[in-house]
Short mmCIF file of C-alpha atoms and ligand atoms in Angstrom, two decimals:
data_model
loop_
_atom_site.label_atom_id
_atom_site.label_comp_id
_atom_site.label_asym_id
_atom_site.label_seq_id
_atom_site.Cartn_x
_atom_site.Cartn_y
_atom_site.Cartn_z
CA MET A 324 0.23 -0.02 0.04
CA LYS A 325 0.97 3.62 -0.84
CA ARG A 326 2.19 5.56 2.50
CA PHE A 327 0.31 9.09 2.85
CA ASP A 328 0.63 11.76 5.09
CA TYR A 329 -2.90 12.54 7.03
CA VAL A 330 -3.50 16.04 8.30
CA ARG A 331 -6.71 17.23 9.97
CA PRO A 332 -6.82 21.24 9.97
CA ALA A 333 -8.29 23.44 12.60
CA THR A 334 -9.80 25.81 10.42
CA VAL A 335 -10.77 26.31 6.45
CA THR A 336 -7.45 28.41 5.63
CA GLU A 337 -5.40 25.77 7.18
CA ALA A 338 -6.98 23.46 4.88
CA VAL A 339 -6.64 25.09 1.99
CA ALA A 340 -2.85 25.53 2.23
CA ALA A 341 -2.76 21.68 3.73
CA ALA A 342 -4.49 20.95 0.37
CA ALA A 343 -2.71 23.48 -2.17
CA GLN A 344 0.47 21.18 -2.74
CA PRO A 345 0.65 18.27 -5.54
CA GLY A 346 -0.86 14.76 -4.17
CA ALA A 347 -3.15 16.59 -1.78
CA VAL A 348 -6.79 15.48 -2.04
CA TYR A 349 -9.71 16.07 0.78
CA LEU A 350 -11.52 13.56 2.89
CA ALA A 351 -14.51 14.26 3.76
CA ALA A 352 -16.64 10.95 4.72
CA GLY A 353 -14.56 8.87 2.71
CA THR A 354 -17.38 6.41 1.13
CA ASN A 355 -15.86 7.14 -2.28
CA LEU A 356 -12.29 8.32 -2.17
CA LEU A 357 -11.34 5.49 0.53
CA ASP A 358 -12.70 2.51 -2.06
CA LEU A 359 -10.73 4.38 -4.88
CA MET A 360 -7.40 4.56 -2.52
CA LYS A 361 -8.08 0.68 -1.44
CA GLY A 362 -8.33 0.26 -4.97
CA ASN A 363 -5.13 1.70 -6.35
CA VAL A 364 -6.93 3.90 -8.50
CA SER A 365 -6.56 7.04 -6.40
CA ARG A 366 -3.01 7.44 -4.62
CA PRO A 367 -2.82 10.67 -2.92
CA ASP A 368 0.42 11.74 -1.12
CA ARG A 369 -1.55 13.37 1.41
CA LEU A 370 -5.27 13.17 2.87
CA VAL A 371 -6.34 16.83 4.37
CA ASP A 372 -9.26 15.33 6.54
CA VAL A 373 -11.79 18.08 6.58
CA THR A 374 -15.03 16.59 8.70
CA HIS A 375 -13.66 18.52 12.00
CA LEU A 376 -13.90 22.05 10.31
CA ASP A 377 -16.70 24.31 11.95
CA GLY A 378 -19.37 25.66 10.51
CA LEU A 379 -19.38 23.51 7.67
CA ASP A 380 -22.42 20.90 8.63
CA ARG A 381 -25.38 23.98 8.73
CA ILE A 382 -28.08 24.17 6.40
CA GLU A 383 -29.01 28.39 6.78
CA THR A 384 -31.66 30.64 5.12
CA LEU A 385 -29.99 34.10 4.34
CA ALA A 386 -31.22 37.58 4.54
CA ASP A 387 -32.07 37.35 0.48
CA GLY A 388 -33.85 34.35 0.74
CA SER A 389 -31.57 31.91 -0.58
CA LEU A 390 -30.50 28.40 1.27
CA ARG A 391 -27.14 27.71 2.24
CA ILE A 392 -25.80 24.11 2.47
CA GLY A 393 -22.47 23.50 4.13
CA ALA A 394 -20.54 20.89 2.33
CA LEU A 395 -20.06 19.03 5.41
CA VAL A 396 -24.13 18.38 5.60
CA SER A 397 -24.90 14.57 5.13
CA ASN A 398 -26.92 13.45 2.24
CA ALA A 399 -29.15 11.93 5.03
CA ASP A 400 -29.79 15.15 7.41
CA LEU A 401 -30.49 16.94 4.20
CA ALA A 402 -32.93 14.98 2.66
CA HIS A 403 -34.94 14.54 6.31
CA ASP A 404 -34.82 18.13 6.86
CA ALA A 405 -38.70 18.92 6.56
CA GLU A 406 -38.53 22.32 5.73
CA PHE A 407 -35.88 21.74 2.98
CA ALA A 408 -37.91 18.83 1.71
CA ARG A 409 -41.18 21.08 1.14
CA SER A 410 -38.85 23.90 -0.38
CA TYR A 411 -37.19 21.76 -2.90
CA PRO A 412 -38.81 18.20 -3.27
CA ALA A 413 -36.70 17.42 -6.21
CA VAL A 414 -33.98 17.31 -4.42
CA ALA A 415 -34.89 15.80 -1.48
CA GLU A 416 -36.20 13.09 -3.83
CA ALA A 417 -32.85 12.50 -5.43
CA LEU A 418 -31.07 12.31 -2.44
CA LEU A 419 -33.21 9.30 -1.12
CA SER A 420 -33.13 7.61 -4.45
CA GLY A 421 -29.21 7.73 -3.99
CA ALA A 422 -27.10 4.97 -2.32
CA SER A 423 -28.41 3.04 0.82
CA ALA A 424 -29.09 4.77 4.03
CA GLN A 425 -25.96 3.81 5.71
CA LEU A 426 -24.41 5.57 2.91
CA ARG A 427 -26.25 8.83 2.89
CA ASN A 428 -25.95 8.93 6.89
CA ALA A 429 -22.41 9.30 6.09
CA ALA A 430 -21.88 10.92 2.91
CA THR A 431 -21.67 14.59 2.41
CA VAL A 432 -22.76 16.96 0.49
CA GLY A 433 -19.57 18.19 -0.94
CA GLY A 434 -18.26 14.58 -1.62
CA ASN A 435 -21.19 13.67 -3.27
CA LEU A 436 -20.64 16.80 -5.95
CA LEU A 437 -17.06 15.44 -6.45
CA GLN A 438 -17.46 11.37 -6.35
CA ARG A 439 -15.50 10.09 -9.26
CA THR A 440 -17.52 7.87 -12.11
CA ARG A 441 -18.43 4.34 -12.01
CA CYS A 442 -17.09 3.33 -15.24
CA ALA A 443 -15.84 -0.18 -14.22
CA TYR A 444 -12.56 0.15 -16.37
CA PHE A 445 -11.63 3.46 -14.18
CA TYR A 446 -11.93 1.04 -11.04
CA ASP A 447 -9.77 -1.54 -12.45
CA THR A 448 -6.19 -0.68 -12.94
CA ALA A 449 -5.21 -3.62 -15.50
CA SER A 450 -7.45 -1.60 -17.83
CA ARG A 451 -6.91 1.59 -20.11
CA CYS A 452 -8.50 4.57 -18.93
CA ASN A 453 -7.47 7.87 -19.78
CA LYS A 454 -9.39 9.27 -16.53
CA ARG A 455 -7.13 7.48 -14.49
CA GLU A 456 -4.09 7.26 -16.65
CA PRO A 457 -3.99 10.11 -19.09
CA GLY A 458 -2.96 8.94 -22.46
CA SER A 459 -3.39 5.44 -21.81
CA GLY A 460 -6.36 4.65 -23.96
CA CYS A 461 -10.13 3.62 -23.08
CA ASP A 462 -11.21 0.11 -22.59
CA ALA A 463 -14.88 1.28 -22.22
CA ARG A 464 -15.05 2.40 -26.05
CA ASP A 465 -15.37 -1.75 -27.15
CA GLY A 466 -15.93 -2.72 -23.93
CA GLU A 467 -19.20 -2.77 -21.93
CA ASN A 468 -20.30 0.38 -22.22
CA ARG A 469 -24.08 0.29 -22.00
CA GLY A 470 -24.13 2.81 -19.00
CA HIS A 471 -21.76 5.24 -20.79
CA ALA A 472 -22.83 8.44 -22.21
CA VAL A 473 -24.76 9.54 -25.03
CA LEU A 474 -24.53 13.18 -24.85
CA GLY A 475 -20.93 15.26 -24.53
CA TRP A 476 -18.72 12.44 -24.72
CA SER A 477 -15.24 12.38 -26.76
CA GLU A 478 -13.17 9.77 -28.21
CA SER A 479 -10.89 9.94 -24.90
CA CYS A 480 -13.67 9.56 -22.72
CA ILE A 481 -17.34 7.94 -22.60
CA ALA A 482 -18.16 8.14 -18.81
CA THR A 483 -21.02 9.43 -17.00
CA HIS A 484 -21.28 11.56 -13.85
CA PRO A 485 -22.77 8.94 -11.38
CA SER A 486 -24.66 11.88 -8.53
CA ASP A 487 -28.09 12.16 -8.21
CA PHE A 488 -27.85 15.17 -6.06
CA CYS A 489 -26.17 17.00 -8.83
CA VAL A 490 -29.00 16.64 -11.17
CA PRO A 491 -31.99 19.10 -9.71
CA LEU A 492 -28.95 21.18 -8.73
CA ALA A 493 -28.11 22.11 -12.21
CA ALA A 494 -31.89 22.28 -12.93
CA LEU A 495 -32.49 24.86 -9.99
CA ASP A 496 -29.23 26.80 -10.70
CA ALA A 497 -27.69 26.14 -7.43
CA ALA A 498 -24.20 28.42 -7.23
CA VAL A 499 -20.84 26.55 -5.58
CA GLU A 500 -19.14 28.46 -2.74
CA ILE A 501 -15.17 27.61 -3.13
CA GLU A 502 -12.18 28.86 -0.83
CA GLY A 503 -9.12 28.41 -2.85
CA ARG A 504 -5.53 30.25 -2.46
CA GLY A 505 -6.71 33.63 -3.84
CA GLY A 506 -9.46 33.63 -1.03
CA ARG A 507 -13.82 32.73 -1.83
CA ARG A 508 -15.25 32.76 -4.92
CA GLU A 509 -18.34 31.38 -6.47
CA ILE A 510 -19.38 29.83 -9.70
CA ALA A 511 -22.51 28.47 -10.98
CA PHE A 512 -23.46 24.84 -10.53
CA ASP A 513 -23.60 23.79 -14.18
CA ASP A 514 -19.97 25.58 -14.58
CA LEU A 515 -18.38 22.96 -11.94
CA HIS A 516 -18.50 19.87 -13.53
CA ARG A 517 -16.48 19.76 -17.41
CA LEU A 518 -17.17 17.34 -20.30
CA PRO A 519 -14.03 15.25 -21.14
CA GLY A 520 -12.53 16.43 -24.14
CA ASP A 521 -9.10 15.61 -24.61
CA THR A 522 -8.67 16.10 -20.63
CA PRO A 523 -10.93 13.42 -18.88
CA GLU A 524 -8.72 13.38 -16.14
CA ARG A 525 -10.35 16.50 -14.92
CA ASP A 526 -13.87 16.01 -13.83
CA THR A 527 -14.28 19.81 -12.58
CA VAL A 528 -12.84 23.16 -13.07
CA LEU A 529 -11.30 23.31 -9.19
CA GLU A 530 -7.80 23.99 -8.92
CA PRO A 531 -5.36 22.13 -6.40
CA GLY A 532 -6.42 23.71 -3.11
CA ASP A 533 -10.08 24.54 -3.88
CA LEU A 534 -12.45 23.52 -0.95
CA ILE A 535 -16.43 23.53 -1.50
CA VAL A 536 -17.38 25.30 1.75
CA ALA A 537 -21.26 25.41 0.61
CA VAL A 538 -23.88 25.23 -1.95
CA ARG A 539 -26.78 27.98 -2.65
CA LEU A 540 -30.29 27.31 -3.60
CA PRO A 541 -31.16 30.77 -5.09
CA PRO A 542 -34.84 32.17 -3.50
CA VAL A 543 -36.53 31.45 -7.26
CA ALA A 544 -35.71 27.89 -6.87
CA ARG A 545 -38.62 27.52 -4.18
CA GLY A 546 -41.30 28.94 -6.84
CA PHE A 547 -41.16 24.95 -8.25
CA ALA A 548 -41.93 23.50 -5.10
CA ALA A 549 -45.79 22.43 -6.37
CA HIS A 550 -44.73 20.72 -9.45
CA ALA A 551 -41.19 19.28 -9.14
CA ARG A 552 -39.86 15.37 -9.48
CA TYR A 553 -36.72 13.63 -10.00
CA LEU A 554 -37.42 10.18 -11.71
CA LYS A 555 -34.54 7.50 -11.89
CA VAL A 556 -34.41 4.55 -13.48
CA ARG A 557 -31.93 1.73 -12.27
CA GLU A 558 -31.45 -2.14 -12.69
CA ARG A 559 -32.53 -2.68 -9.15
CA THR A 560 -35.02 -1.23 -6.80
CA SER A 561 -32.61 -1.29 -3.78
CA TYR A 562 -29.12 1.06 -3.99
CA ALA A 563 -27.88 1.44 -7.72
CA PHE A 564 -26.69 4.18 -9.77
CA ALA A 565 -28.71 5.63 -12.38
CA VAL A 566 -29.01 4.44 -15.82
CA VAL A 567 -30.79 7.39 -16.47
CA SER A 568 -32.41 9.97 -14.45
CA ALA A 569 -34.30 13.37 -14.76
CA ALA A 570 -35.23 16.34 -12.53
CA ALA A 571 -38.43 18.23 -13.61
CA ALA A 572 -39.51 20.99 -12.04
CA LEU A 573 -42.53 23.84 -13.48
CA ARG A 574 -44.21 26.79 -12.45
CA ILE A 575 -47.83 26.43 -13.75
CA GLU A 576 -49.89 29.75 -13.70
CA ASP A 577 -53.49 29.70 -15.18
CA GLY A 578 -53.10 26.40 -16.61
CA LYS A 579 -50.07 27.50 -18.65
CA ILE A 580 -46.16 26.59 -17.74
CA ALA A 581 -44.57 29.65 -16.72
CA GLU A 582 -41.20 28.39 -16.47
CA ALA A 583 -39.94 24.87 -16.55
CA ARG A 584 -36.40 23.13 -15.20
CA LEU A 585 -35.00 20.25 -16.55
CA ALA A 586 -32.05 18.38 -16.17
CA LEU A 587 -30.65 14.72 -16.85
CA GLY A 588 -28.63 12.24 -15.19
CA GLY A 589 -26.63 9.12 -16.33
CA VAL A 590 -26.16 10.83 -19.63
CA ALA A 591 -22.88 12.65 -19.52
CA ALA A 592 -20.34 13.24 -17.75
CA LYS A 593 -22.05 16.13 -15.96
CA PRO A 594 -25.17 16.95 -15.04
CA TRP A 595 -27.05 17.64 -18.51
CA ARG A 596 -28.97 20.87 -18.49
CA ALA A 597 -31.77 20.47 -20.91
CA ARG A 598 -32.46 24.64 -21.69
CA GLY A 599 -33.59 23.96 -25.15
CA ALA A 600 -36.50 21.53 -24.05
CA GLU A 601 -37.04 24.47 -21.01
CA GLU A 602 -37.59 27.01 -23.53
CA VAL A 603 -40.29 24.58 -25.67
CA LEU A 604 -41.81 24.19 -22.41
CA ARG A 605 -42.34 28.12 -21.84
CA ASN A 606 -45.89 29.78 -21.65
CA VAL A 607 -47.30 26.47 -23.25
CA ALA A 608 -50.31 23.82 -21.94
CA PRO A 609 -48.58 21.13 -20.10
CA THR A 610 -50.32 18.68 -22.54
CA ALA A 611 -48.13 15.25 -23.87
CA ASP A 612 -47.62 16.87 -27.31
CA ALA A 613 -45.11 19.49 -25.25
CA PHE A 614 -43.67 17.23 -23.21
CA GLN A 615 -43.11 14.94 -26.65
CA GLU A 616 -41.05 17.90 -28.29
CA ALA A 617 -39.59 18.87 -24.92
CA ALA A 618 -38.11 15.26 -25.02
CA ARG A 619 -37.03 15.67 -28.40
CA ARG A 620 -35.10 18.95 -27.92
CA ALA A 621 -33.44 17.43 -24.47
CA LEU A 622 -31.79 14.57 -26.73
CA GLU A 623 -30.90 17.41 -29.61
CA GLY A 624 -27.24 15.96 -30.74
CA ALA A 625 -27.67 12.73 -28.34
CA LYS A 626 -25.49 9.68 -29.77
CA PRO A 627 -25.07 6.54 -28.40
CA SER A 628 -20.92 5.50 -27.45
CA GLY A 629 -21.51 1.73 -28.07
CA ASP A 630 -24.14 -0.34 -26.76
CA ASN A 631 -25.88 2.21 -25.13
CA ALA A 632 -28.46 3.59 -27.92
CA PHE A 633 -31.22 2.23 -25.57
CA LYS A 634 -30.45 5.16 -23.16
CA ILE A 635 -31.26 7.85 -26.01
CA GLU A 636 -35.16 6.49 -26.26
CA LEU A 637 -35.16 5.60 -22.58
CA THR A 638 -34.46 8.89 -21.49
CA ARG A 639 -36.94 10.74 -23.99
CA ARG A 640 -39.61 8.42 -21.94
CA ILE A 641 -38.14 9.41 -18.54
CA VAL A 642 -38.16 13.26 -19.94
CA MET A 643 -41.49 12.99 -20.48
CA ARG A 644 -42.93 10.91 -17.67
CA ALA A 645 -41.06 13.25 -14.97
CA LEU A 646 -42.83 16.27 -16.81
CA THR A 647 -45.96 14.43 -16.53
CA LEU A 648 -45.47 13.34 -12.66
CA ALA A 649 -44.37 16.98 -12.02
CA THR A 650 -47.34 18.55 -13.51
CA ALA A 651 -49.73 16.36 -11.56
CA GLY A 652 -48.22 17.93 -8.75
CA THR A 653 -45.43 17.37 -6.24
CA PRO A 654 -47.07 14.85 -3.68
CA ALA A 655 -47.82 16.07 -0.47
CA ARG A 656 -45.76 13.38 1.23
CA ILE A 657 -42.45 13.95 -0.47
CA PRO A 658 -40.58 11.85 -0.92
CA ALA A 659 -42.69 8.71 0.66
CA LEU A 660 -40.65 6.51 -1.48
CA PRO A 661 -37.66 6.74 -3.83
CA ALA A 662 -39.84 8.09 -7.18
CA SER A 663 -40.44 4.94 -9.20
CA PRO A 664 -40.92 5.69 -13.10
CA PHE A 665 -43.78 3.34 -12.90
CA ALA A 666 -45.70 5.25 -10.27
CA ALA A 667 -49.53 6.10 -10.98
CA THR A 668 -49.64 9.87 -11.68
CA SER A 669 -52.97 10.17 -9.84
CA GLY A 670 -52.59 10.64 -6.10
CA ALA A 671 -49.55 13.44 -6.66
CA LEU A 672 -51.62 16.21 -4.84
CA HIS A 673 -49.55 19.09 -3.28
CA VAL A 674 -51.37 21.09 -0.80
C1 FAD B 931 -22.63 1.52 -2.78
C2 FAD B 931 -22.13 2.52 -3.37
C3 FAD B 931 -23.26 3.17 -3.78
C4 FAD B 931 -24.10 4.51 -4.09
N1 FAD B 931 -24.91 4.81 -4.80
C5 FAD B 931 -25.22 6.22 -5.12
C6 FAD B 931 -26.20 6.50 -5.85
O1 FAD B 931 -27.07 5.76 -6.24
N2 FAD B 931 -26.42 7.72 -6.16
C7 FAD B 931 -25.36 8.75 -6.10
O2 FAD B 931 -25.41 10.04 -5.91
N3 FAD B 931 -24.28 8.29 -5.06
C8 FAD B 931 -24.23 7.24 -4.92
N4 FAD B 931 -23.14 6.62 -4.11
C9 FAD B 931 -21.69 7.49 -4.01
C10 FAD B 931 -22.36 8.17 -2.68
O3 FAD B 931 -23.01 9.12 -2.94
C11 FAD B 931 -20.79 9.09 -2.91
O4 FAD B 931 -19.42 8.24 -3.00
C12 FAD B 931 -20.51 10.11 -1.50
O5 FAD B 931 -21.65 10.79 -1.72
C13 FAD B 931 -19.28 10.87 -1.15
O6 FAD B 931 -19.04 11.80 -0.37
P1 FAD B 931 -18.44 11.48 1.04
O7 FAD B 931 -18.55 12.81 1.95
O8 FAD B 931 -18.27 9.95 1.26
O9 FAD B 931 -17.05 12.11 0.11
P2 FAD B 931 -15.40 11.35 -0.21
O10 FAD B 931 -15.38 9.85 -0.81
O11 FAD B 931 -14.81 12.03 1.06
O12 FAD B 931 -14.56 12.53 -1.05
C14 FAD B 931 -14.92 12.21 -2.57
C15 FAD B 931 -14.24 13.21 -3.26
O13 FAD B 931 -14.65 14.46 -2.98
C16 FAD B 931 -13.59 15.05 -2.44
N5 FAD B 931 -14.36 16.10 -1.52
C17 FAD B 931 -14.86 15.87 -0.77
N6 FAD B 931 -15.52 17.20 0.23
C18 FAD B 931 -14.72 18.20 -0.23
C19 FAD B 931 -15.06 19.40 -0.06
N7 FAD B 931 -15.65 19.98 0.50
N8 FAD B 931 -14.51 20.30 -1.17
C20 FAD B 931 -13.80 19.41 -2.39
N9 FAD B 931 -13.23 18.44 -2.43
C21 FAD B 931 -14.25 17.55 -1.53
C22 FAD B 931 -12.63 14.48 -2.35
O14 FAD B 931 -10.96 14.69 -2.10
C23 FAD B 931 -12.78 13.13 -2.98
O15 FAD B 931 -11.98 13.21 -4.13
C24 FAD B 931 -22.78 5.46 -3.67
C25 FAD B 931 -21.76 4.98 -3.24
C26 FAD B 931 -21.47 3.90 -2.85
C27 FAD B 931 -20.25 3.08 -2.07
S1 SF4 B 932 -14.95 5.85 -20.26
FE1 SF4 B 932 -13.88 7.19 -19.97
S2 SF4 B 932 -13.28 6.69 -17.21
FE2 SF4 B 932 -13.91 4.78 -18.89
S3 SF4 B 932 -12.56 3.67 -19.36
FE3 SF4 B 932 -12.77 5.28 -20.77
S4 SF4 B 932 -11.40 6.70 -20.23
FE4 SF4 B 932 -11.51 5.60 -18.23
#
């Protein structure tokens, strides 16, 4: 096993300084990072344990009405916060559809955003993988690639981003607060994750030493609470990553969609915001025809990267289904169960 340093800084400033040196990585709950280290996929020289930093475990409403979620809040604590689930039901639904109860109790907000792909070749050090070993090749291209990307992929890498939580965050225009060597800055959530291009080893725009301190949801995101769903298709009902997923949120006024938000999961190296589909849905009645056209726009440019052409049709149907469920209304008790794509739309009553 590779030897590494372990440090536990007391402040955010100390953490950023400790992580700025090459080979250093942050350790949160470790549910992804430690697996990668045990498999020799990740070989850091230094672990900077952030779990004891003060003030990063709070959920707070700011003066402007936005919600600030500290990077160390656990996935479970966030999803089970009643006020949070009422205001951002699709986000709660996404969190509860991810991983298992034990994992959600440990996994943090910051770690969920930065978890690595689940491409099997990335985890197998005997395989060629440009993300793990830049320039080595990509064994997924001619291998087992049913689960791989249909949007935004490149010849270098066809992996997908595995997070559920990130999908509604992208739809609702979240922002990410980062503390780095140059101080505090903020980026739009949609700008955090990168498409692979020629540098698939870089999942995000973060620089060495950058620490995610919080995620913020803007006040307008609450305006979608009455008609918001996260729908995930997976290969078994207990814990499993998404084959594809969709977060759909609508603001319906006088029988028409005043504003729509849509993002897709399991289709690309980043949560995929479907802005073209959102435009199609503006100021129209929520009908099957409108949803069909929105689904078509959402998948514009999609192409299989191997044996996964089925994902394009599946995603089209999940988009239509998510929009239909969102129109019917957010269930009064959210989420009663992780959303099933087969659940009846009747009974979805938002009070
Ligand atoms: C069996 C299993 C099933 C799973 N199923 C799902 C699923 O269905 N859906 C889903 O979304 N996820 C799923 N997950 C993934 C799980 O959600 C992630 O492992 C978890 O969210 C990571 O959080 P963590 O705190 O443990 O991060 P860690 O493992 O500690 O860190 C992950 C990465 O984030 C970096 N990091 C952590 N915190 C910060 C920070 N504040 N700033 C900068 N960098 C940071 C670390 O350096 C590391 O690179 C599953 C995991 C397992 C093991
Ligand atoms: S798809 Fe990406 S992560 Fe998977 S083997 Fe290819 S380069 Fe590696």
